[in-house]
XYZ file of N, CA and C in Angstrom:
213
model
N 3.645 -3.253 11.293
C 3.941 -2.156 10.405
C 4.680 -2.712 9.184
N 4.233 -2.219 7.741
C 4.878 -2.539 6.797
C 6.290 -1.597 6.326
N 7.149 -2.111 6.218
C 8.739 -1.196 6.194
C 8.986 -1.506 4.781
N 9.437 -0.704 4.052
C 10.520 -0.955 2.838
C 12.113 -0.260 2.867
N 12.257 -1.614 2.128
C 13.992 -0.849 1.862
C 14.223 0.273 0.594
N 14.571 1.304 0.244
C 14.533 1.794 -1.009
C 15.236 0.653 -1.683
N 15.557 0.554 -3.296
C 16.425 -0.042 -3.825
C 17.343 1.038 -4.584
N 17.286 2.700 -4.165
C 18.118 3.067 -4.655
C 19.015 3.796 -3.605
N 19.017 4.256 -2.642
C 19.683 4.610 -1.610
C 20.004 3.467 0.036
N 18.893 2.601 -0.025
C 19.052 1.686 0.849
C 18.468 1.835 2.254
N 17.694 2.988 1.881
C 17.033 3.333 3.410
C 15.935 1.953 3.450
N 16.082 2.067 4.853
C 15.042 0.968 5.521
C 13.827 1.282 5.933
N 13.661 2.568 6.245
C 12.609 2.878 7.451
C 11.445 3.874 6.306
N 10.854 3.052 5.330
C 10.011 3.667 4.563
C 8.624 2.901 4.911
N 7.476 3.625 5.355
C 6.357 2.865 5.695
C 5.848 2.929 4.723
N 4.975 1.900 4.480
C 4.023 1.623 3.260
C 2.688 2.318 3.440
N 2.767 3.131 4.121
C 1.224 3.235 4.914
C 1.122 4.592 3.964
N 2.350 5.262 4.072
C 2.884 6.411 3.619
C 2.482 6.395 2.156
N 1.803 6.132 1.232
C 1.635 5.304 -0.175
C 1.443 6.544 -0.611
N 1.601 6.979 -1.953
C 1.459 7.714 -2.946
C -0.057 7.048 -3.414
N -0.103 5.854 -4.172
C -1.386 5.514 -4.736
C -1.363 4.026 -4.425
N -2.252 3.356 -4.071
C -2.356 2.048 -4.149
C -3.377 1.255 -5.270
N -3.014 0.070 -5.893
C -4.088 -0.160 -6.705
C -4.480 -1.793 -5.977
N -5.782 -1.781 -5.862
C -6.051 -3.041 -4.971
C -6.147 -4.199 -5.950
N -5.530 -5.133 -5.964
C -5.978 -6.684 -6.610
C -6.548 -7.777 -6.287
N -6.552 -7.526 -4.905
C -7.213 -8.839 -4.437
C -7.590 -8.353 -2.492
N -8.195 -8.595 -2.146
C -8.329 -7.886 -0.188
C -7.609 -7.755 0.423
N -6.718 -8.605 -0.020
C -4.913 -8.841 0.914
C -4.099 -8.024 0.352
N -4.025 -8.028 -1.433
C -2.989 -7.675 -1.997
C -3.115 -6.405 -2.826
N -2.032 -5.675 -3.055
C -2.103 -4.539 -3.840
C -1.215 -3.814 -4.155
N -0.920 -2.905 -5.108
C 0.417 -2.451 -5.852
C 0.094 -1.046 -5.487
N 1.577 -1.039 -4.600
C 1.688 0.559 -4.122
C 2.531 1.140 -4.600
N 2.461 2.555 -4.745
C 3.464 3.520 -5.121
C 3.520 4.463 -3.869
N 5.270 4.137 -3.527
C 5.794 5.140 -2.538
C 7.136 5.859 -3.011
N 7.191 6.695 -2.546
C 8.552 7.639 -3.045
C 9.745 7.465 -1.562
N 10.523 7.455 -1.812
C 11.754 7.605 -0.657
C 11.565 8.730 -0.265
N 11.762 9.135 1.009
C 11.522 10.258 1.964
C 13.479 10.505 1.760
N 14.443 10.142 1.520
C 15.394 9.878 1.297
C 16.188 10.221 0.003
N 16.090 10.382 -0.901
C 16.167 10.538 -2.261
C 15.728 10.249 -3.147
N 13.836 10.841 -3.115
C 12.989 10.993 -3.622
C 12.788 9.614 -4.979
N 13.133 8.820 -4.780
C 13.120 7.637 -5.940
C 12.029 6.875 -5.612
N 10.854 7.247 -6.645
C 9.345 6.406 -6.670
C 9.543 4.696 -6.719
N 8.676 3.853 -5.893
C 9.026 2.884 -5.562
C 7.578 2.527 -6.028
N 7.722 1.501 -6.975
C 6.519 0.585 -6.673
C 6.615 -1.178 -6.612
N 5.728 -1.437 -5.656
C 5.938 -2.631 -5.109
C 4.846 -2.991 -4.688
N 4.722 -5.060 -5.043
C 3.550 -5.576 -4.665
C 3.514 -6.226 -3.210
N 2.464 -5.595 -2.706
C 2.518 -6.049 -1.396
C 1.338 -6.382 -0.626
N 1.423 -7.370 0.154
C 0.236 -7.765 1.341
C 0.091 -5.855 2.530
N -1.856 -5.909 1.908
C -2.473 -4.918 2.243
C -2.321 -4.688 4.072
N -1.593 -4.043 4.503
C -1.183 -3.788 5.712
C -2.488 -4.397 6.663
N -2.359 -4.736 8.042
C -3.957 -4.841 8.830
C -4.597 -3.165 8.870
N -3.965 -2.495 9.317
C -4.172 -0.720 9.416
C -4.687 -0.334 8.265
N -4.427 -1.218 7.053
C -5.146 -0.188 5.757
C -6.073 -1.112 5.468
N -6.957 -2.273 5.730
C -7.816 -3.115 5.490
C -9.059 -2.634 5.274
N -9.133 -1.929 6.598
C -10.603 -1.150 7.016
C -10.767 -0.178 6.163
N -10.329 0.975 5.709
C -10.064 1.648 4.896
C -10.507 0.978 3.362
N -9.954 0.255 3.286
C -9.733 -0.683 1.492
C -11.388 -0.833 1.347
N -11.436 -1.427 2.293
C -13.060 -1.692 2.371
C -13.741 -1.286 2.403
N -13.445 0.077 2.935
C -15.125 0.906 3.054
C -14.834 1.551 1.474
N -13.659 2.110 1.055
C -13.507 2.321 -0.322
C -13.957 1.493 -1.356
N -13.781 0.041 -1.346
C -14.523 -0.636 -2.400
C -15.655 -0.183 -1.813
N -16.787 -0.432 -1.729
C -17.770 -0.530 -0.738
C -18.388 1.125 -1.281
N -17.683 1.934 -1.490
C -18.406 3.786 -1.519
C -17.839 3.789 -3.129
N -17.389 2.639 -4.113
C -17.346 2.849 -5.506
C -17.945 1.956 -5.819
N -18.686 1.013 -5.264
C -19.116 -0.353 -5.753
C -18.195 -1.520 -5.978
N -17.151 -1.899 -5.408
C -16.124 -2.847 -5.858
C -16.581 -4.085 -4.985
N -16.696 -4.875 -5.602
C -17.515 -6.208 -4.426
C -15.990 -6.729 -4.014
N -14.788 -6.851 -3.724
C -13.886 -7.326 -3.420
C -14.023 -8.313 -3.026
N -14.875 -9.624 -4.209
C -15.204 -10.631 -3.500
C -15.950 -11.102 -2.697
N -16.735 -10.202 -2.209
C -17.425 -10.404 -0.902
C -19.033 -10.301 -1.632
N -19.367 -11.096 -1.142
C -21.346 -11.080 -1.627
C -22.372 -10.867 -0.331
C-alpha cells in the first residue's frame, strides 16, 4: 500500500490509491493529486504507480490509445 504524509498537518495514513487525478509519465511513474482527508490541503506528488493501480493504468492507456511503451 502506498501511504503519504500530509506536509501540512502531518497525517500519515493518506492512501495514494485515494487520488484526486493522476497523470501517467512513464508505467511505473506518475503525478498524483490527493487532498488530506485531514485538513483538506491538495497534495501533489511524484510517485511509483502503486501494483493495485497498474492494471487499471493499462487498460486506460490501452481504451485512449496510449502505447505506454509497449508495442
Amino acid at each position: 500500500m502506498s501511504m503519504l504524509t500530509c506536509p501540512s498537518c502531518g497525517a500519515n495514513d493518506l492512501d495514494l490509491r485515494a487520488y484526486d487525478s493522476m497523470m501517467v509519465l512513464r508505467p511505473d511513474l506518475a503525478l498524483f493529486s490527493i487532498h488530506c482527508t485531514h485538513c483538506s490541503t491538495k497534495i501533489s506528488t511524484l510517485q511509483p504507480i502503486p501494483a493495485s493501480l497498474r492494471e487499471e493504468v493499462q487498460f486506460a492507456a490501452i481504451e485512449v490509445g496510449a502505447g505506454m511503451g509497449m508495442e
